[in-house]
């Protein structure tokens, strides 16, 4: 057998799609609304609703570290990254199926702590844990072999479903909350020599970084990300978005997903958009989805003071956190221009979460272009958080 | 934090149920027909059908070894163990969600081989792969860190659903196919000094065990188990079973699950059973589920010649393979006495798969009792295949 090095995540997914297309020839897809290629698969469910299904695997020392997070926080985060995929499509999370592989050194108290974290998030967001599988992890990794896989099933009304594929040229790009905190928080944790999740330990108190509540917020964003379910509910119920994704790999990378299936040549349809948002979504036959671009307005990016401070202390570019940081789990969505300001206000009023209008979908370019405060275009490099490549390169 | 050793799988599940019950207080369970405690969770689906959901995590060197199986076979098996859970409840598999963690040493050809195995089973059983997550495995395990998690969604008509909880005293116990081959095959593989999945290698050809087609069959049963979907379809459509489970942990252990919720004090109902099988399932208010027992007729156990031969060569008790072997993935089910023989014949005629009547549900004892050829009772020890304990003990 020849030995070809593994390509990056995106190429792997393309390769997979070829294998899977050939596997699917006999299957009955009539109940499938959407398969691979969005945050969730979409199936027809009971009472006219759609089911959303997402799955995520978290691996110790790849996706989390017990040096930086407690087991309770790791359990919380494992649930939250899946909740975020449901939120990204406008849905309500309902049922979780959780598999874990436990290191041989695991004690019962650690098992309890992990599960109390998982259960706390399930309780908070009314998710029922309906199944699971508990296993021993690799015999070769005595101390650090924790794996958590969660499959989360959610529900959405067909008219409330928001995919990655509905943006139109001229749509504005909106973002909840702030970006970069999680990545900056992780970098700060890694920079501190003797990390521990016990923040009251004397060694950590000695570090002046950690005494500052701003830094604490960034650290906490890494350990237990936000869940934008309330914001998603407003967006879905009032049909405020034409396309949506959650920011897991950095705004620049995730925005590229929204640019891949933009409905082009549909300018005349934009006049149809009214307060109900998606009125114009039944476009004429001439319109088809295709790759378009996005302008991202640098000075509008919601970057916290903590990210700016951490970037200064660690001598890293602020933009590497804000655009490529990953694990923000904010909602990134597009709205028709006459609806965007209303969307921003509605979400802010209902949830208290800040919403920023950070750019615009355009068919004049392909990919994402950053526009600085002087109006100059800076091309965004092909980068972003790629779990697979990251670990392969040992970064 | 105190440091309590982990208990066995069964105790862990009980502990989990307590944590999860407290997590579930706010959730809406109206669409949930059955949660944790069977081969699948059961939810209300579209068009009046039920959805079945099961999840299984397979970990390298815990559940499989690349020394004994090709990556294609590992992919096939990962799908099959989930298909078997759907079959155990009378359902049809529909949609799969597959997460993998790949060792750092993995090559693209290995990735392809694994996925071709997963896809081959999906194609054969008309399953659509609708989602997944590809990750790097632990950085510490360069060579052997493969993890595969599959969540499989199936469908069943409400009247075709078969749970673990419908057996009645007097019901006969039936079993498809043969038991013990998979465990005996694994033992044989482990006994051979230089194992390899390339059966045409000179070192393996030199082993006379492997030249015998009987042995080959047992080895293959370990690598790629049977899928009893066709048999399940007959059982479900003709309502031939009062309770069913797939044999993943050995007949003795899995039979105990069927004994835990036997409808007792319902003798008068048995007269109601006719060819349609489940007519009597609406029992009177006086009847309730509770723990009962099973008599297992030793001489009726379907044990292949290969298992008997391998047991002889390796000097192990045949019964340890047949009763506690694990990973047979046969269907174990109960039928009312006047339906059992008909069930046996119908399945054999439709599928060609042998069906054995191997025992009887009784309320006179609790647990499983083995009856030998001389009519003598041999108590079955508390044992069975427990992945978690097995790995913890380093067996």
PDB file of C-alpha atoms in Angstrom, chain A residues 102-104 106-112 134-136, chain B residues 3-16 386-393:
ATOM      1  CA  UNK A 102     -12.127   7.076  30.089  1.00  0.00           C
ATOM      2  CA  UNK A 103      -8.387   6.876  30.807  1.00  0.00           C
ATOM      3  CA  UNK A 104      -7.311   3.907  32.928  1.00  0.00           C
ATOM      4  CA  UNK A 106      -9.747   7.822  36.005  1.00  0.00           C
ATOM      5  CA  UNK A 107     -11.334   7.837  39.462  1.00  0.00           C
ATOM      6  CA  UNK A 108     -15.026   7.724  40.217  1.00  0.00           C
ATOM      7  CA  UNK A 109     -14.935  11.345  41.453  1.00  0.00           C
ATOM      8  CA  UNK A 110     -13.548  12.422  38.079  1.00  0.00           C
ATOM      9  CA  UNK A 111     -16.260  10.453  36.265  1.00  0.00           C
ATOM     10  CA  UNK A 112     -18.863  12.222  38.407  1.00  0.00           C
ATOM     11  CA  UNK A 134     -19.009   4.287  28.451  1.00  0.00           C
ATOM     12  CA  UNK A 135     -15.691   2.715  27.525  1.00  0.00           C
ATOM     13  CA  UNK A 136     -12.111   2.344  28.602  1.00  0.00           C
TER      14      UNK A 136
ATOM     15  CA  UNK B   3      -9.913   8.839  44.703  1.00  0.00           C
ATOM     16  CA  UNK B   4     -12.360   5.969  44.413  1.00  0.00           C
ATOM     17  CA  UNK B   5     -11.601   3.171  41.951  1.00  0.00           C
ATOM     18  CA  UNK B   6     -14.060   2.901  39.090  1.00  0.00           C
ATOM     19  CA  UNK B   7     -16.770   0.261  39.513  1.00  0.00           C
ATOM     20  CA  UNK B   8     -17.954  -2.017  36.676  1.00  0.00           C
ATOM     21  CA  UNK B   9     -20.044  -0.967  33.687  1.00  0.00           C
ATOM     22  CA  UNK B  10     -23.366  -1.914  35.241  1.00  0.00           C
ATOM     23  CA  UNK B  11     -22.757   0.114  38.408  1.00  0.00           C
ATOM     24  CA  UNK B  12     -21.553   3.056  36.339  1.00  0.00           C
ATOM     25  CA  UNK B  13     -24.767   3.015  34.313  1.00  0.00           C
ATOM     26  CA  UNK B  14     -26.817   3.040  37.524  1.00  0.00           C
ATOM     27  CA  UNK B  15     -24.773   5.991  38.816  1.00  0.00           C
ATOM     28  CA  UNK B  16     -25.262   7.795  35.535  1.00  0.00           C
ATOM     29  CA  UNK B 386     -17.580  -5.962  30.186  1.00  0.00           C
ATOM     30  CA  UNK B 387     -15.384  -3.745  28.002  1.00  0.00           C
ATOM     31  CA  UNK B 388     -14.702  -1.386  30.807  1.00  0.00           C
ATOM     32  CA  UNK B 389     -13.650  -3.852  33.487  1.00  0.00           C
ATOM     33  CA  UNK B 390     -11.827  -5.955  30.943  1.00  0.00           C
ATOM     34  CA  UNK B 391      -9.531  -3.129  29.961  1.00  0.00           C
ATOM     35  CA  UNK B 392      -9.118  -1.898  33.537  1.00  0.00           C
ATOM     36  CA  UNK B 393      -7.921  -5.299  34.626  1.00  0.00           C
TER      37      UNK B 393
END
